[in-house]
């Protein structure tokens, strides 16, 4: 294994198996990589097999054990195949990261009925599909950690994002309900709400709707999100469940977004 530069112990995830949806690109890829660099074996899934394979090869070159599954999270059978395939290969699945999402900026009046449904199906229903499949196949019996990548939209309206904000808020609510229902089974369910994260498709897509006033603090990196995943997935967070952790440099609590100290 390559030298891992990290604030965490390099064997933090040793012996763990993780599944990262949307793990072929963007934040999901960095989450998969960081879990792997800290000793986890990592399964990644998404719709594009060639992208997954390229990512797996890249991770393998860093000494990470990674397997791939072509699965659209809206396709329940494909999801079940990915979960079963992971268990067949490694006999465990300790960490689920629901990272896959679909989004684009659009005004409500320009959203077709199918456009709204598509984002809800990917983000909310898809998160449910994978979580239920993993629960049924293994976590009900052995416990584990589920981490949902959410959004900091819980208490605010978001122009151009009515569809994504509604779906992500649903995921936050589902996170709490699952945390409550499964606490006695040793399953922790938490959310991570990324602020503005650079080098990602999501921010690229929304670039025209983000203004410089929202960028008072530095733009976050995918590693900032991966660090939060490492913490919430680890035993250091053994007493934490049902939270939606904002990883946004504090911008979510800043009403004015006017810099006081440069
Ligand atoms: C309006 C649009 C649109 C757009 C698609 N649609 N793009 N409507 N503005 N820019 C409409 C289509 O016309 C269609 O409706 C419906 O949405 C479904 O589109 P499809 O292309 O058929 O869907 P599909 O192939 O399933 O693709 C899903 C997708 C796509 C969400 C539209 O963009 C995708 O696959 N994205 C995955 C990657 C991604 O989005 N990553 C960024 C995540 S960022 P009609 O009526 O014509 O049939 C993120 C952050 C959230 O999640 C928080 C943000 C800050």
PDB file of C-alpha atoms and ligand atoms in Angstrom:
ATOM      1  CA  UNK A   1       0.000   0.000   0.000  1.00  0.00           C
ATOM      2  CA  UNK A   2       1.197   3.494  -0.842  1.00  0.00           C
ATOM      3  CA  UNK A   3       2.065   5.891   1.921  1.00  0.00           C
ATOM      4  CA  UNK A   4      -1.230   7.458   3.001  1.00  0.00           C
ATOM      5  CA  UNK A   5      -0.998  11.124   4.027  1.00  0.00           C
ATOM      6  CA  UNK A   6      -3.853  11.494   6.431  1.00  0.00           C
ATOM      7  CA  UNK A   7      -5.003  12.952   9.719  1.00  0.00           C
ATOM      8  CA  UNK A   8      -6.381   9.505  10.485  1.00  0.00           C
ATOM      9  CA  UNK A   9      -4.623   6.292  11.416  1.00  0.00           C
ATOM     10  CA  UNK A  10      -3.766   4.557   8.141  1.00  0.00           C
ATOM     11  CA  UNK A  11      -5.363   1.286   9.252  1.00  0.00           C
ATOM     12  CA  UNK A  12      -8.567   3.011  10.421  1.00  0.00           C
ATOM     13  CA  UNK A  13     -10.674   0.947   8.012  1.00  0.00           C
ATOM     14  CA  UNK A  14      -8.648  -2.278   8.047  1.00  0.00           C
ATOM     15  CA  UNK A  15     -10.874  -5.335   7.713  1.00  0.00           C
ATOM     16  CA  UNK A  16     -13.875  -3.271   6.610  1.00  0.00           C
ATOM     17  CA  UNK A  17     -15.798  -3.623   3.373  1.00  0.00           C
ATOM     18  CA  UNK A  18     -17.503  -0.585   1.869  1.00  0.00           C
ATOM     19  CA  UNK A  19     -19.919  -0.008  -0.990  1.00  0.00           C
ATOM     20  CA  UNK A  20     -19.878   3.470  -2.524  1.00  0.00           C
ATOM     21  CA  UNK A  21     -22.627   4.297  -5.012  1.00  0.00           C
ATOM     22  CA  UNK A  22     -21.570   6.688  -7.731  1.00  0.00           C
ATOM     23  CA  UNK A  23     -18.021   5.722  -6.780  1.00  0.00           C
ATOM     24  CA  UNK A  24     -16.580   6.029 -10.286  1.00  0.00           C
ATOM     25  CA  UNK A  25     -16.305   9.815 -10.372  1.00  0.00           C
ATOM     26  CA  UNK A  26     -16.315  13.009  -8.339  1.00  0.00           C
ATOM     27  CA  UNK A  27     -16.841  12.955  -4.605  1.00  0.00           C
ATOM     28  CA  UNK A  28     -17.742   9.250  -4.655  1.00  0.00           C
ATOM     29  CA  UNK A  29     -14.419   8.343  -6.225  1.00  0.00           C
ATOM     30  CA  UNK A  30     -12.485  10.284  -3.601  1.00  0.00           C
ATOM     31  CA  UNK A  31     -14.547   8.684  -0.824  1.00  0.00           C
ATOM     32  CA  UNK A  32     -13.799   5.233  -2.254  1.00  0.00           C
ATOM     33  CA  UNK A  33     -10.116   6.109  -2.536  1.00  0.00           C
ATOM     34  CA  UNK A  34      -9.832   7.415   1.011  1.00  0.00           C
ATOM     35  CA  UNK A  35     -11.670   4.427   2.455  1.00  0.00           C
ATOM     36  CA  UNK A  36      -9.310   2.213   0.470  1.00  0.00           C
ATOM     37  CA  UNK A  37      -6.156   4.093   1.477  1.00  0.00           C
ATOM     38  CA  UNK A  38      -7.198   3.540   5.080  1.00  0.00           C
ATOM     39  CA  UNK A  39      -7.453  -0.203   4.595  1.00  0.00           C
ATOM     40  CA  UNK A  40     -11.022  -0.905   3.454  1.00  0.00           C
ATOM     41  CA  UNK A  41     -11.887  -3.113   0.514  1.00  0.00           C
ATOM     42  CA  UNK A  42     -14.182  -1.086  -1.689  1.00  0.00           C
ATOM     43  CA  UNK A  43     -16.999  -1.919  -4.094  1.00  0.00           C
ATOM     44  CA  UNK A  44     -18.150   0.888  -6.377  1.00  0.00           C
ATOM     45  CA  UNK A  45     -21.209   1.035  -8.581  1.00  0.00           C
ATOM     46  CA  UNK A  46     -22.653   3.387 -11.160  1.00  0.00           C
ATOM     47  CA  UNK A  47     -24.250   3.284 -14.590  1.00  0.00           C
ATOM     48  CA  UNK A  48     -21.027   3.442 -16.609  1.00  0.00           C
ATOM     49  CA  UNK A  49     -18.922   0.301 -16.509  1.00  0.00           C
ATOM     50  CA  UNK A  50     -15.974   1.784 -18.411  1.00  0.00           C
ATOM     51  CA  UNK A  51     -15.742   4.663 -15.932  1.00  0.00           C
ATOM     52  CA  UNK A  52     -15.890   2.256 -12.992  1.00  0.00           C
ATOM     53  CA  UNK A  53     -13.197   0.068 -14.494  1.00  0.00           C
ATOM     54  CA  UNK A  54     -10.871   3.006 -15.055  1.00  0.00           C
ATOM     55  CA  UNK A  55     -11.369   4.113 -11.454  1.00  0.00           C
ATOM     56  CA  UNK A  56     -10.798   0.593 -10.124  1.00  0.00           C
ATOM     57  CA  UNK A  57      -7.544   0.378 -12.107  1.00  0.00           C
ATOM     58  CA  UNK A  58      -6.434   3.719 -10.690  1.00  0.00           C
ATOM     59  CA  UNK A  59      -7.247   2.613  -7.138  1.00  0.00           C
ATOM     60  CA  UNK A  60      -5.550  -0.738  -7.698  1.00  0.00           C
ATOM     61  CA  UNK A  61      -2.380   1.122  -8.693  1.00  0.00           C
ATOM     62  CA  UNK A  62      -2.479   2.656  -5.204  1.00  0.00           C
ATOM     63  CA  UNK A  63      -2.793  -0.759  -3.591  1.00  0.00           C
ATOM     64  CA  UNK A  64      -6.543  -0.596  -3.021  1.00  0.00           C
ATOM     65  CA  UNK A  65      -8.731  -3.674  -3.484  1.00  0.00           C
ATOM     66  CA  UNK A  66     -11.689  -2.477  -5.532  1.00  0.00           C
ATOM     67  CA  UNK A  67     -14.487  -4.291  -7.350  1.00  0.00           C
ATOM     68  CA  UNK A  68     -17.041  -2.735  -9.652  1.00  0.00           C
ATOM     69  CA  UNK A  69     -20.716  -3.290 -10.419  1.00  0.00           C
ATOM     70  CA  UNK A  70     -22.707  -1.689 -13.168  1.00  0.00           C
ATOM     71  CA  UNK A  71     -25.871  -0.652 -11.398  1.00  0.00           C
ATOM     72  CA  UNK A  72     -28.284   2.220 -11.795  1.00  0.00           C
ATOM     73  CA  UNK A  73     -29.583   2.700  -8.260  1.00  0.00           C
ATOM     74  CA  UNK A  74     -33.104   3.006  -9.688  1.00  0.00           C
ATOM     75  CA  UNK A  75     -32.806  -0.612 -10.871  1.00  0.00           C
ATOM     76  CA  UNK A  76     -33.546  -2.757  -7.839  1.00  0.00           C
ATOM     77  CA  UNK A  77     -32.321  -6.005  -9.414  1.00  0.00           C
ATOM     78  CA  UNK A  78     -29.014  -4.438 -10.418  1.00  0.00           C
ATOM     79  CA  UNK A  79     -28.626  -3.034  -6.912  1.00  0.00           C
ATOM     80  CA  UNK A  80     -29.306  -6.459  -5.385  1.00  0.00           C
ATOM     81  CA  UNK A  81     -26.737  -7.996  -7.738  1.00  0.00           C
ATOM     82  CA  UNK A  82     -24.121  -5.474  -6.606  1.00  0.00           C
ATOM     83  CA  UNK A  83     -24.792  -6.155  -2.939  1.00  0.00           C
ATOM     84  CA  UNK A  84     -24.810  -9.931  -3.455  1.00  0.00           C
ATOM     85  CA  UNK A  85     -21.634  -9.703  -5.550  1.00  0.00           C
ATOM     86  CA  UNK A  86     -19.837  -7.772  -2.822  1.00  0.00           C
ATOM     87  CA  UNK A  87     -20.865 -10.315  -0.205  1.00  0.00           C
ATOM     88  CA  UNK A  88     -19.884 -13.192  -2.465  1.00  0.00           C
ATOM     89  CA  UNK A  89     -16.450 -11.690  -2.958  1.00  0.00           C
ATOM     90  CA  UNK A  90     -15.635 -10.515   0.548  1.00  0.00           C
ATOM     91  CA  UNK A  91     -18.294 -12.019   2.836  1.00  0.00           C
ATOM     92  CA  UNK A  92     -19.006  -8.705   4.520  1.00  0.00           C
ATOM     93  CA  UNK A  93     -20.378  -5.238   3.927  1.00  0.00           C
ATOM     94  CA  UNK A  94     -19.808  -2.898   6.838  1.00  0.00           C
ATOM     95  CA  UNK A  95     -20.115   0.550   5.304  1.00  0.00           C
ATOM     96  CA  UNK A  96     -22.589   1.849   2.754  1.00  0.00           C
ATOM     97  CA  UNK A  97     -22.057   5.299   1.269  1.00  0.00           C
ATOM     98  CA  UNK A  98     -25.108   6.497  -0.660  1.00  0.00           C
ATOM     99  CA  UNK A  99     -23.362   9.025  -2.847  1.00  0.00           C
ATOM    100  CA  UNK A 100     -24.964   8.598  -6.289  1.00  0.00           C
ATOM    101  CA  UNK A 101     -27.225  11.487  -7.284  1.00  0.00           C
ATOM    102  CA  UNK A 102     -28.726  13.257 -10.252  1.00  0.00           C
ATOM    103  CA  UNK A 103     -29.267  16.962 -10.551  1.00  0.00           C
ATOM    104  CA  UNK A 104     -29.401  19.969 -12.860  1.00  0.00           C
ATOM    105  CA  UNK A 105     -30.440  23.583 -12.328  1.00  0.00           C
ATOM    106  CA  UNK A 106     -33.974  24.367 -13.492  1.00  0.00           C
ATOM    107  CA  UNK A 107     -36.809  26.657 -12.505  1.00  0.00           C
ATOM    108  CA  UNK A 108     -39.970  24.961 -11.269  1.00  0.00           C
ATOM    109  CA  UNK A 109     -41.888  26.162 -14.302  1.00  0.00           C
ATOM    110  CA  UNK A 110     -39.329  24.528 -16.578  1.00  0.00           C
ATOM    111  CA  UNK A 111     -39.303  21.181 -14.775  1.00  0.00           C
ATOM    112  CA  UNK A 112     -41.364  18.582 -16.604  1.00  0.00           C
ATOM    113  CA  UNK A 113     -43.239  16.113 -14.451  1.00  0.00           C
ATOM    114  CA  UNK A 114     -40.727  13.512 -15.532  1.00  0.00           C
ATOM    115  CA  UNK A 115     -37.759  15.764 -14.730  1.00  0.00           C
ATOM    116  CA  UNK A 116     -38.894  16.146 -11.113  1.00  0.00           C
ATOM    117  CA  UNK A 117     -39.655  12.430 -10.878  1.00  0.00           C
ATOM    118  CA  UNK A 118     -36.272  11.487 -12.349  1.00  0.00           C
ATOM    119  CA  UNK A 119     -34.315  13.378  -9.694  1.00  0.00           C
ATOM    120  CA  UNK A 120     -36.585  12.081  -6.918  1.00  0.00           C
ATOM    121  CA  UNK A 121     -36.157   8.536  -8.259  1.00  0.00           C
ATOM    122  CA  UNK A 122     -32.375   8.742  -8.311  1.00  0.00           C
ATOM    123  CA  UNK A 123     -31.764  10.670  -5.110  1.00  0.00           C
ATOM    124  CA  UNK A 124     -34.529   9.567  -2.743  1.00  0.00           C
ATOM    125  CA  UNK A 125     -35.869   6.287  -4.083  1.00  0.00           C
ATOM    126  CA  UNK A 126     -32.349   5.220  -5.134  1.00  0.00           C
ATOM    127  CA  UNK A 127     -30.986   5.820  -1.637  1.00  0.00           C
ATOM    128  CA  UNK A 128     -33.858   3.776  -0.228  1.00  0.00           C
ATOM    129  CA  UNK A 129     -33.269   0.976  -2.761  1.00  0.00           C
ATOM    130  CA  UNK A 130     -29.606   0.507  -1.917  1.00  0.00           C
ATOM    131  CA  UNK A 131     -30.066   0.945   1.817  1.00  0.00           C
ATOM    132  CA  UNK A 132     -32.871  -1.592   1.967  1.00  0.00           C
ATOM    133  CA  UNK A 133     -30.917  -4.086  -0.141  1.00  0.00           C
ATOM    134  CA  UNK A 134     -27.856  -3.797   2.116  1.00  0.00           C
ATOM    135  CA  UNK A 135     -29.983  -3.958   5.274  1.00  0.00           C
ATOM    136  CA  UNK A 136     -31.766  -7.089   4.138  1.00  0.00           C
ATOM    137  CA  UNK A 137     -28.692  -8.856   2.794  1.00  0.00           C
ATOM    138  CA  UNK A 138     -26.331  -8.252   5.721  1.00  0.00           C
ATOM    139  CA  UNK A 139     -26.687  -5.264   8.046  1.00  0.00           C
ATOM    140  CA  UNK A 140     -29.827  -6.486   9.772  1.00  0.00           C
ATOM    141  CA  UNK A 141     -27.748  -9.379  11.039  1.00  0.00           C
ATOM    142  CA  UNK A 142     -24.308  -7.788  11.457  1.00  0.00           C
ATOM    143  CA  UNK A 143     -24.873  -4.060  11.895  1.00  0.00           C
ATOM    144  CA  UNK A 144     -22.889  -1.413  10.071  1.00  0.00           C
ATOM    145  CA  UNK A 145     -22.664   2.234   9.117  1.00  0.00           C
ATOM    146  CA  UNK A 146     -24.739   3.932   6.449  1.00  0.00           C
ATOM    147  CA  UNK A 147     -23.663   7.362   5.283  1.00  0.00           C
ATOM    148  CA  UNK A 148     -25.905   9.367   2.997  1.00  0.00           C
ATOM    149  CA  UNK A 149     -24.475  12.255   1.058  1.00  0.00           C
ATOM    150  CA  UNK A 150     -27.210  14.848   1.471  1.00  0.00           C
ATOM    151  CA  UNK A 151     -27.282  18.618   0.997  1.00  0.00           C
ATOM    152  CA  UNK A 152     -27.442  21.674   3.237  1.00  0.00           C
ATOM    153  CA  UNK A 153     -31.012  22.373   2.059  1.00  0.00           C
ATOM    154  CA  UNK A 154     -32.930  21.132   5.008  1.00  0.00           C
ATOM    155  CA  UNK A 155     -34.127  24.446   6.405  1.00  0.00           C
ATOM    156  CA  UNK A 156     -33.899  26.661   3.336  1.00  0.00           C
ATOM    157  CA  UNK A 157     -35.585  27.048   0.019  1.00  0.00           C
ATOM    158  CA  UNK A 158     -33.315  26.862  -3.003  1.00  0.00           C
ATOM    159  CA  UNK A 159     -34.216  28.522  -6.283  1.00  0.00           C
ATOM    160  CA  UNK A 160     -33.355  26.443  -9.372  1.00  0.00           C
ATOM    161  CA  UNK A 161     -33.115  23.382  -7.118  1.00  0.00           C
ATOM    162  CA  UNK A 162     -36.699  22.623  -6.021  1.00  0.00           C
ATOM    163  CA  UNK A 163     -36.431  19.049  -7.286  1.00  0.00           C
ATOM    164  CA  UNK A 164     -32.977  18.297  -5.818  1.00  0.00           C
ATOM    165  CA  UNK A 165     -33.690  20.093  -2.549  1.00  0.00           C
ATOM    166  CA  UNK A 166     -36.953  18.186  -2.049  1.00  0.00           C
ATOM    167  CA  UNK A 167     -35.271  14.877  -2.800  1.00  0.00           C
ATOM    168  CA  UNK A 168     -32.232  15.555  -0.613  1.00  0.00           C
ATOM    169  CA  UNK A 169     -34.468  16.746   2.246  1.00  0.00           C
ATOM    170  CA  UNK A 170     -36.298  13.439   1.903  1.00  0.00           C
ATOM    171  CA  UNK A 171     -32.966  11.636   2.257  1.00  0.00           C
ATOM    172  CA  UNK A 172     -32.221  13.605   5.427  1.00  0.00           C
ATOM    173  CA  UNK A 173     -35.591  12.597   6.870  1.00  0.00           C
ATOM    174  CA  UNK A 174     -35.035   8.981   5.842  1.00  0.00           C
ATOM    175  CA  UNK A 175     -31.610   9.116   7.507  1.00  0.00           C
ATOM    176  CA  UNK A 176     -33.220  10.013  10.836  1.00  0.00           C
ATOM    177  CA  UNK A 177     -35.981   7.423  10.564  1.00  0.00           C
ATOM    178  CA  UNK A 178     -33.597   4.624   9.650  1.00  0.00           C
ATOM    179  CA  UNK A 179     -31.256   5.683  12.480  1.00  0.00           C
ATOM    180  CA  UNK A 180     -34.156   5.487  14.919  1.00  0.00           C
ATOM    181  CA  UNK A 181     -35.521   2.207  13.626  1.00  0.00           C
ATOM    182  CA  UNK A 182     -32.175   0.402  13.398  1.00  0.00           C
ATOM    183  CA  UNK A 183     -30.373   1.702  16.487  1.00  0.00           C
ATOM    184  CA  UNK A 184     -30.994  -1.575  18.312  1.00  0.00           C
ATOM    185  CA  UNK A 185     -29.405  -3.526  15.467  1.00  0.00           C
ATOM    186  CA  UNK A 186     -26.025  -1.805  15.673  1.00  0.00           C
ATOM    187  CA  UNK A 187     -26.629   0.160  12.484  1.00  0.00           C
ATOM    188  CA  UNK A 188     -25.737   3.833  12.504  1.00  0.00           C
ATOM    189  CA  UNK A 189     -27.207   6.020   9.781  1.00  0.00           C
ATOM    190  CA  UNK A 190     -25.853   9.519   9.242  1.00  0.00           C
ATOM    191  CA  UNK A 191     -25.858  12.200   6.594  1.00  0.00           C
ATOM    192  CA  UNK A 192     -23.125  14.468   5.297  1.00  0.00           C
ATOM    193  CA  UNK A 193     -24.229  17.717   3.707  1.00  0.00           C
ATOM    194  CA  UNK A 194     -21.487  19.074   1.458  1.00  0.00           C
ATOM    195  CA  UNK A 195     -21.218  22.800   0.940  1.00  0.00           C
ATOM    196  CA  UNK A 196     -19.714  24.080  -2.261  1.00  0.00           C
ATOM    197  CA  UNK A 197     -17.185  21.456  -3.258  1.00  0.00           C
ATOM    198  CA  UNK A 198     -14.741  22.140  -6.083  1.00  0.00           C
ATOM    199  CA  UNK A 199     -13.746  19.748  -8.866  1.00  0.00           C
ATOM    200  CA  UNK A 200     -17.184  18.141  -9.017  1.00  0.00           C
ATOM    201  CA  UNK A 201     -19.835  17.666 -11.678  1.00  0.00           C
ATOM    202  CA  UNK A 202     -22.493  18.998  -9.303  1.00  0.00           C
ATOM    203  CA  UNK A 203     -20.810  22.375  -8.834  1.00  0.00           C
ATOM    204  CA  UNK A 204     -19.906  22.559 -12.539  1.00  0.00           C
ATOM    205  CA  UNK A 205     -23.549  22.077 -13.402  1.00  0.00           C
ATOM    206  CA  UNK A 206     -24.666  24.723 -10.947  1.00  0.00           C
ATOM    207  CA  UNK A 207     -21.808  27.148 -11.646  1.00  0.00           C
ATOM    208  CA  UNK A 208     -24.042  29.755 -13.276  1.00  0.00           C
ATOM    209  CA  UNK A 209     -26.352  29.837 -10.270  1.00  0.00           C
ATOM    210  CA  UNK A 210     -23.574  30.232  -7.686  1.00  0.00           C
ATOM    211  CA  UNK A 211     -22.443  33.764  -7.018  1.00  0.00           C
ATOM    212  CA  UNK A 212     -19.168  35.049  -5.638  1.00  0.00           C
ATOM    213  CA  UNK A 213     -21.005  36.043  -2.439  1.00  0.00           C
ATOM    214  CA  UNK A 214     -21.451  32.381  -1.652  1.00  0.00           C
ATOM    215  CA  UNK A 215     -17.698  31.909  -1.816  1.00  0.00           C
ATOM    216  CA  UNK A 216     -16.605  33.862   1.231  1.00  0.00           C
ATOM    217  CA  UNK A 217     -14.731  30.880   2.579  1.00  0.00           C
ATOM    218  CA  UNK A 218     -12.570  28.562   0.542  1.00  0.00           C
ATOM    219  CA  UNK A 219     -14.329  26.136  -1.723  1.00  0.00           C
ATOM    220  CA  UNK A 220     -14.316  22.673  -0.196  1.00  0.00           C
ATOM    221  CA  UNK A 221     -12.527  19.689  -1.662  1.00  0.00           C
ATOM    222  CA  UNK A 222     -13.814  16.137  -2.155  1.00  0.00           C
ATOM    223  CA  UNK A 223     -11.245  15.142   0.493  1.00  0.00           C
ATOM    224  CA  UNK A 224     -13.122  17.300   3.027  1.00  0.00           C
ATOM    225  CA  UNK A 225     -16.174  15.122   2.424  1.00  0.00           C
ATOM    226  CA  UNK A 226     -14.144  11.903   2.453  1.00  0.00           C
ATOM    227  CA  UNK A 227     -12.654  12.879   5.827  1.00  0.00           C
ATOM    228  CA  UNK A 228     -16.163  13.229   7.256  1.00  0.00           C
ATOM    229  CA  UNK A 229     -17.037   9.818   5.815  1.00  0.00           C
ATOM    230  CA  UNK A 230     -13.959   8.265   7.445  1.00  0.00           C
ATOM    231  CA  UNK A 231     -14.950   9.732  10.798  1.00  0.00           C
ATOM    232  CA  UNK A 232     -18.631   8.755  10.638  1.00  0.00           C
ATOM    233  CA  UNK A 233     -17.800   5.266   9.359  1.00  0.00           C
ATOM    234  CA  UNK A 234     -15.231   4.682  12.088  1.00  0.00           C
ATOM    235  CA  UNK A 235     -15.707   3.507  15.654  1.00  0.00           C
ATOM    236  CA  UNK A 236     -14.800   7.031  16.762  1.00  0.00           C
ATOM    237  CA  UNK A 237     -18.392   7.854  15.778  1.00  0.00           C
ATOM    238  CA  UNK A 238     -19.865   4.818  17.559  1.00  0.00           C
ATOM    239  CA  UNK A 239     -22.268   7.028  19.532  1.00  0.00           C
ATOM    240  CA  UNK A 240     -23.360   9.172  16.590  1.00  0.00           C
ATOM    241  CA  UNK A 241     -26.435   8.310  14.577  1.00  0.00           C
ATOM    242  CA  UNK A 242     -29.171  10.262  12.844  1.00  0.00           C
ATOM    243  CA  UNK A 243     -27.179  13.454  12.318  1.00  0.00           C
ATOM    244  CA  UNK A 244     -26.813  15.460   9.135  1.00  0.00           C
ATOM    245  CA  UNK A 245     -23.277  16.802   9.380  1.00  0.00           C
ATOM    246  CA  UNK A 246     -22.689  19.999   7.420  1.00  0.00           C
ATOM    247  CA  UNK A 247     -19.272  20.023   5.791  1.00  0.00           C
ATOM    248  CA  UNK A 248     -19.367  23.498   4.348  1.00  0.00           C
ATOM    249  CA  UNK A 249     -16.708  25.595   6.055  1.00  0.00           C
ATOM    250  CA  UNK A 250     -19.400  27.183   8.195  1.00  0.00           C
ATOM    251  CA  UNK A 251     -21.150  28.906   5.292  1.00  0.00           C
ATOM    252  CA  UNK A 252     -24.486  27.301   6.198  1.00  0.00           C
ATOM    253  CA  UNK A 253     -24.677  29.284   9.416  1.00  0.00           C
ATOM    254  CA  UNK A 254     -23.598  32.574   7.858  1.00  0.00           C
ATOM    255  CA  UNK A 255     -26.645  34.728   7.143  1.00  0.00           C
ATOM    256  CA  UNK A 256     -24.834  37.718   5.621  1.00  0.00           C
ATOM    257  CA  UNK A 257     -21.944  36.049   3.833  1.00  0.00           C
ATOM    258  CA  UNK A 258     -19.952  39.259   4.061  1.00  0.00           C
ATOM    259  CA  UNK A 259     -16.342  38.696   5.092  1.00  0.00           C
ATOM    260  CA  UNK A 260     -15.391  40.371   8.395  1.00  0.00           C
ATOM    261  CA  UNK A 261     -11.762  39.229   8.482  1.00  0.00           C
ATOM    262  CA  UNK A 262      -9.994  38.752   5.166  1.00  0.00           C
TER     263      UNK A 262
HETATM  264  C1  LIG B   1     -34.641  20.629 -17.287  1.00  0.00           C
HETATM  265  C2  LIG B   1     -34.033  18.425 -17.648  1.00  0.00           C
HETATM  266  C3  LIG B   1     -32.666  18.786 -17.642  1.00  0.00           C
HETATM  267  C4  LIG B   1     -32.328  20.181 -17.460  1.00  0.00           C
HETATM  268  C5  LIG B   1     -32.809  16.627 -17.936  1.00  0.00           C
HETATM  269  N1  LIG B   1     -34.062  17.080 -17.815  1.00  0.00           N
HETATM  270  N2  LIG B   1     -31.927  17.641 -17.825  1.00  0.00           N
HETATM  271  N3  LIG B   1     -35.018  19.328 -17.467  1.00  0.00           N
HETATM  272  N4  LIG B   1     -33.349  21.059 -17.297  1.00  0.00           N
HETATM  273  N5  LIG B   1     -31.053  20.608 -17.482  1.00  0.00           N
HETATM  274  C6  LIG B   1     -35.307  16.291 -17.917  1.00  0.00           C
HETATM  275  C7  LIG B   1     -35.410  15.580 -19.241  1.00  0.00           C
HETATM  276  O1  LIG B   1     -35.903  16.437 -20.265  1.00  0.00           O
HETATM  277  C8  LIG B   1     -36.405  14.477 -18.907  1.00  0.00           C
HETATM  278  O2  LIG B   1     -37.728  14.943 -18.857  1.00  0.00           O
HETATM  279  C9  LIG B   1     -36.022  14.124 -17.473  1.00  0.00           C
HETATM  280  O3  LIG B   1     -35.313  15.249 -16.951  1.00  0.00           O
HETATM  281  C10 LIG B   1     -35.158  12.893 -17.399  1.00  0.00           C
HETATM  282  O4  LIG B   1     -34.006  13.130 -18.207  1.00  0.00           O
HETATM  283  P1  LIG B   1     -33.136  11.930 -18.786  1.00  0.00           P
HETATM  284  O5  LIG B   1     -31.941  12.527 -19.433  1.00  0.00           O
HETATM  285  O6  LIG B   1     -34.003  11.018 -19.593  1.00  0.00           O
HETATM  286  O7  LIG B   1     -32.774  11.142 -17.446  1.00  0.00           O
HETATM  287  P2  LIG B   1     -31.565  10.206 -17.127  1.00  0.00           P
HETATM  288  O8  LIG B   1     -30.912   9.699 -18.381  1.00  0.00           O
HETATM  289  O9  LIG B   1     -32.061   9.240 -16.153  1.00  0.00           O
HETATM  290  O10 LIG B   1     -30.499  11.188 -16.449  1.00  0.00           O
HETATM  291  C11 LIG B   1     -30.717  11.718 -15.164  1.00  0.00           C
HETATM  292  C12 LIG B   1     -30.226  13.163 -15.071  1.00  0.00           C
HETATM  293  C13 LIG B   1     -28.809  13.295 -15.583  1.00  0.00           C
HETATM  294  C14 LIG B   1     -30.349  13.610 -13.603  1.00  0.00           C
HETATM  295  C15 LIG B   1     -31.134  14.039 -15.917  1.00  0.00           C
HETATM  296  O11 LIG B   1     -28.395  14.635 -15.544  1.00  0.00           O
HETATM  297  C16 LIG B   1     -27.858  12.416 -14.834  1.00  0.00           C
HETATM  298  O12 LIG B   1     -27.784  11.241 -15.096  1.00  0.00           O
HETATM  299  N6  LIG B   1     -27.112  12.940 -13.879  1.00  0.00           N
HETATM  300  C17 LIG B   1     -26.204  12.122 -13.045  1.00  0.00           C
HETATM  301  C18 LIG B   1     -25.005  12.870 -12.668  1.00  0.00           C
HETATM  302  C19 LIG B   1     -25.312  14.122 -11.909  1.00  0.00           C
HETATM  303  O13 LIG B   1     -26.354  14.747 -12.073  1.00  0.00           O
HETATM  304  N7  LIG B   1     -24.368  14.539 -11.070  1.00  0.00           N
HETATM  305  C20 LIG B   1     -24.507  15.765 -10.321  1.00  0.00           C
HETATM  306  C21 LIG B   1     -25.061  15.472  -9.002  1.00  0.00           C
HETATM  307  S1  LIG B   1     -24.905  16.910  -8.067  1.00  0.00           S
HETATM  308  P3  LIG B   1     -38.780  14.732 -20.095  1.00  0.00           P
HETATM  309  O14 LIG B   1     -40.059  15.337 -19.588  1.00  0.00           O
HETATM  310  O15 LIG B   1     -38.182  15.459 -21.252  1.00  0.00           O
HETATM  311  O16 LIG B   1     -38.869  13.252 -20.300  1.00  0.00           O
HETATM  312  C22 LIG B   1     -25.919  16.743  -6.797  1.00  0.00           C
HETATM  313  C23 LIG B   1     -25.789  17.807  -5.786  1.00  0.00           C
HETATM  314  C24 LIG B   1     -27.096  18.090  -5.155  1.00  0.00           C
HETATM  315  O17 LIG B   1     -26.668  15.855  -6.674  1.00  0.00           O
HETATM  316  C25 LIG B   1     -27.015  19.367  -4.408  1.00  0.00           C
HETATM  317  C26 LIG B   1     -26.730  20.535  -5.311  1.00  0.00           C
HETATM  318  C27 LIG B   1     -26.024  21.685  -4.670  1.00  0.00           C
END
